[in-house]
PDB file of C-alpha atoms in Angstrom:
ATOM      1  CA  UNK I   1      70.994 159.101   2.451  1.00 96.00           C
ATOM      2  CA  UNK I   2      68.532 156.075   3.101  1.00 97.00           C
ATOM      3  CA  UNK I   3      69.284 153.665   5.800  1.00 97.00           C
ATOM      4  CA  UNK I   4      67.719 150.059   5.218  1.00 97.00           C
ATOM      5  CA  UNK I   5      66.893 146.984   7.689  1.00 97.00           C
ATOM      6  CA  UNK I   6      65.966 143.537   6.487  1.00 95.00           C
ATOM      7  CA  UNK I   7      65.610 140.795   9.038  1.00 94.00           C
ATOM      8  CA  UNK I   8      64.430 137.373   8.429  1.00 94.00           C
ATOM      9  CA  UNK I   9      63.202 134.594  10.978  1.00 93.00           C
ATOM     10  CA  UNK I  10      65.079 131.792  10.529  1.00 92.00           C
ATOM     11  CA  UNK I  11      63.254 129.474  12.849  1.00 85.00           C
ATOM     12  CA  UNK I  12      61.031 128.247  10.785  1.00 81.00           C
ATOM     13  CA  UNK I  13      63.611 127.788   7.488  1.00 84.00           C
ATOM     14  CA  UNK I  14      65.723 125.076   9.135  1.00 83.00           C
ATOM     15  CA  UNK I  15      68.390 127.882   9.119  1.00 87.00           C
ATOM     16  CA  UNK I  16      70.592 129.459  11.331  1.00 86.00           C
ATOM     17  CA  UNK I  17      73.178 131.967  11.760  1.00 88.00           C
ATOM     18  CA  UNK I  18      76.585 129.873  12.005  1.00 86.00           C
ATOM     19  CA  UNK I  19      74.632 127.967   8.648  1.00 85.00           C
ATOM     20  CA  UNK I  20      75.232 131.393   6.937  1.00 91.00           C
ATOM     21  CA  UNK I  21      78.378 132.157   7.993  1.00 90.00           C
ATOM     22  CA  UNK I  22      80.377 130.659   5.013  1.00 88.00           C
ATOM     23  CA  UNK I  23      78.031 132.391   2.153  1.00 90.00           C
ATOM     24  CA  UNK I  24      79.303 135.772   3.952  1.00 91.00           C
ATOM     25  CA  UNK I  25      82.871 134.455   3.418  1.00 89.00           C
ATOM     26  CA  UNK I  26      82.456 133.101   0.485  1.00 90.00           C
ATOM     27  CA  UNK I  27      80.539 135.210  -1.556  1.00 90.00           C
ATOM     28  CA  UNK I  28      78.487 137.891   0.297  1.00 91.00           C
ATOM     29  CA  UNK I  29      80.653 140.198   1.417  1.00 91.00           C
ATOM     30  CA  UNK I  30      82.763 140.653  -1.641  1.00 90.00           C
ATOM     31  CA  UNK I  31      79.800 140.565  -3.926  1.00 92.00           C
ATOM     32  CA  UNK I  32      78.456 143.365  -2.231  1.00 93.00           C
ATOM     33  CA  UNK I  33      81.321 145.088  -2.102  1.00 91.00           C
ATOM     34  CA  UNK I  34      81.048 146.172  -5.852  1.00 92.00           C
ATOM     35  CA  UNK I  35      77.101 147.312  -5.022  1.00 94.00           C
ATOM     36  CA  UNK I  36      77.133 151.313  -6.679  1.00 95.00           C
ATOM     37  CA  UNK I  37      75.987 153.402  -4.094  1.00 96.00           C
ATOM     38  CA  UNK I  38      76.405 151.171  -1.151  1.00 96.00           C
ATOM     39  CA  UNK I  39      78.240 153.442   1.463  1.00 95.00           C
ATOM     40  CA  UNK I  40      78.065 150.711   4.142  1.00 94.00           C
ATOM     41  CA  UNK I  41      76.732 146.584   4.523  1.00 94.00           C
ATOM     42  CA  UNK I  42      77.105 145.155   7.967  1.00 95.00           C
ATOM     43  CA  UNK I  43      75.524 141.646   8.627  1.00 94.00           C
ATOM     44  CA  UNK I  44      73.758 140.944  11.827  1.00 95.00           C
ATOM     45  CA  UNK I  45      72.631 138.040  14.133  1.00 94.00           C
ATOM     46  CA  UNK I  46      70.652 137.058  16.859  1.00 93.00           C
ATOM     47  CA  UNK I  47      70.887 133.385  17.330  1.00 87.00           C
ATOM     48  CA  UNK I  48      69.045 133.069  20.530  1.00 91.00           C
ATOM     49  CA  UNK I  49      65.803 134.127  18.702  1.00 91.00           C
ATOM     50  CA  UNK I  50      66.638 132.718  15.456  1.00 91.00           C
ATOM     51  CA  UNK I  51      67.198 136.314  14.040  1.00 92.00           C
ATOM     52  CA  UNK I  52      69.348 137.024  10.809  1.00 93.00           C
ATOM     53  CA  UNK I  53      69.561 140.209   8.604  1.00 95.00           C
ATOM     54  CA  UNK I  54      71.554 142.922   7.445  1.00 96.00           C
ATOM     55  CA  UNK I  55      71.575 147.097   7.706  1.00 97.00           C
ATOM     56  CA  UNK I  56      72.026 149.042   4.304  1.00 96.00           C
ATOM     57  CA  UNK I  57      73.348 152.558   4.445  1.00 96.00           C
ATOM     58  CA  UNK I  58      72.815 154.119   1.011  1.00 96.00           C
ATOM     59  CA  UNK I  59      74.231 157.166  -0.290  1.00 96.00           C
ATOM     60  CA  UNK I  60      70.783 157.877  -2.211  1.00 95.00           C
ATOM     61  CA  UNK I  61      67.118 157.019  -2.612  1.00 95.00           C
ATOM     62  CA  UNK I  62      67.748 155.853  -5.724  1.00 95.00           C
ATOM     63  CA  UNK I  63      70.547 153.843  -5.005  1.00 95.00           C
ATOM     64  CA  UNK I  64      68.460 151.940  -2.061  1.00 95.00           C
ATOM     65  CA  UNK I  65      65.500 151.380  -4.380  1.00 94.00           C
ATOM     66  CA  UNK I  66      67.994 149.623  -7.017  1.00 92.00           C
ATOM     67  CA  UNK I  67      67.771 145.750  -7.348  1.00 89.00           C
ATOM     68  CA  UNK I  68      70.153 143.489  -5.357  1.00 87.00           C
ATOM     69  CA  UNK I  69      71.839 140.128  -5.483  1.00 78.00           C
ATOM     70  CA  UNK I  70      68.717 137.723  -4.150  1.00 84.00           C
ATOM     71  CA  UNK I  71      71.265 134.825  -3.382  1.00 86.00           C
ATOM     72  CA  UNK I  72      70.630 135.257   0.702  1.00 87.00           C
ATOM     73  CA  UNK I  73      66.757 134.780   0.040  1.00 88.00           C
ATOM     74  CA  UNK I  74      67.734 131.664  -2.232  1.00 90.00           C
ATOM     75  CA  UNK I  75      69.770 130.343   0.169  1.00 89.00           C
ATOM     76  CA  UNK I  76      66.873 131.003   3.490  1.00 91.00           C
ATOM     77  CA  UNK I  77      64.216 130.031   0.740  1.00 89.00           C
ATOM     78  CA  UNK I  78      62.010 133.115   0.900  1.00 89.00           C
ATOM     79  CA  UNK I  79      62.613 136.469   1.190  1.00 91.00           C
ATOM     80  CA  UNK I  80      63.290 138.614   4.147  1.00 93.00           C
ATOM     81  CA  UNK I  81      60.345 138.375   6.669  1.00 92.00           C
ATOM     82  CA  UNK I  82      60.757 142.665   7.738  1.00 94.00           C
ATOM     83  CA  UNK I  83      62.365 145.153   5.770  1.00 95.00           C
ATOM     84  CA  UNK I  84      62.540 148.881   7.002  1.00 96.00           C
ATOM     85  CA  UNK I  85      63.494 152.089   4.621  1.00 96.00           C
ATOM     86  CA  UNK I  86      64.708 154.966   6.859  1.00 97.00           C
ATOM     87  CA  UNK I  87      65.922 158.714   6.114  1.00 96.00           C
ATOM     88  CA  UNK I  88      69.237 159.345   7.983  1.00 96.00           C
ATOM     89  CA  UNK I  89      69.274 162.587   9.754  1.00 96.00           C
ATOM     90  CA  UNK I  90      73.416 162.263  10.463  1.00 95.00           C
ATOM     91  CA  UNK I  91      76.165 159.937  10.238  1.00 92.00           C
ATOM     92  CA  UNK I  92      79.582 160.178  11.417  1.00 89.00           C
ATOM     93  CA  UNK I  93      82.556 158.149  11.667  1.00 85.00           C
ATOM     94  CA  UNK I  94      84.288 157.326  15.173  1.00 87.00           C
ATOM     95  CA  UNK I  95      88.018 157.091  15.790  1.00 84.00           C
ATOM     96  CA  UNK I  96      88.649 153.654  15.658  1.00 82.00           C
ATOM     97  CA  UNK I  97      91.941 151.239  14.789  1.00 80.00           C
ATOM     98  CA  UNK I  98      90.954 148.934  12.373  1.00 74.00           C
ATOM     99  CA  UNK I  99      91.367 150.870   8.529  1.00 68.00           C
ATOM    100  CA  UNK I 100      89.011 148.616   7.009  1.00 77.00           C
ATOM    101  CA  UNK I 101      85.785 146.528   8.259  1.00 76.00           C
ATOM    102  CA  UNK I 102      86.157 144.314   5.164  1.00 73.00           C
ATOM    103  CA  UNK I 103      87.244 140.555   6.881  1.00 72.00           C
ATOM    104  CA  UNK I 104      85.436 141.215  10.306  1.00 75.00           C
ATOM    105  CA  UNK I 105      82.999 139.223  12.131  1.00 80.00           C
ATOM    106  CA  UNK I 106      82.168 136.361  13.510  1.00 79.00           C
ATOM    107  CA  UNK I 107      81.913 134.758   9.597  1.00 80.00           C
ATOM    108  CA  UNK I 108      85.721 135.527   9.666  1.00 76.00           C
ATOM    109  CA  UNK I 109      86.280 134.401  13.060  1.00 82.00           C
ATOM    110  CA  UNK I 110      85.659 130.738  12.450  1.00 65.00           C
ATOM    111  CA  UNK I 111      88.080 130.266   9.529  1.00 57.00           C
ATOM    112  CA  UNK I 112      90.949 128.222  10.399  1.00 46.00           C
ATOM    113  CA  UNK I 113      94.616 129.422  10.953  1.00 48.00           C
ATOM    114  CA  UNK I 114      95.241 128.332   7.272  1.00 44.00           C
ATOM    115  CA  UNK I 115      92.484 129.671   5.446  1.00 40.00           C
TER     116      UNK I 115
END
């Protein structure tokens, strides 16, 4: 398994996190959804330093070093400003309540009561 982090600075790209938000909703998350190989996406911020990226766990090498949607880099206008490859040495899966971490965030905490 390959773990991957890509972070971008957004200060200087007129960007910022809550900016982003509705490309997650809209077409992020359920684009990479269908990513072969993907085990696990998960979207991260730091809006006091401008921060934005995302961590990758992939099931293979080969499946890390495959091309992906560039939409977020069209969208930032460049591409990310770090990106990390990592082995993973374990994973594991807490006990948790939620089945499914597909609709959480803060991306899905600003919709509206009727969306």
């Amino acid at each position: 398994m390959k773990a991957v982090v890509a972070w971008w600075d957004l200060a200087s790209c007129g960007r910022d996190a809550a900016s982003l938000r509705a490309f997650l909703r809209e077409e992020a998350v359920a684009r990479f959804a269908q990513v072969a190989g993907l085990r696990l996406k998960v979207w991260i911020s730091d809006a006091p330093t401008g921060r934005w990226g995302a961590i990758f766990l992939w099931e293979s090498a080969e499946a890390a070093a495959q091309q992906l949607p560039a939409r977020a880099a069209e969208i930032i206008g460049r591409p990310p400003t770090e990106v990390h490859v990592f082995d993973v040495e374990a994973a594991t899966e807490g006990r948790h309540g939620t089945p499914d971490l597909a609709g959480l965030g803060l991306a899905y905490a600003e919709r509206s009561p009727a969306a």
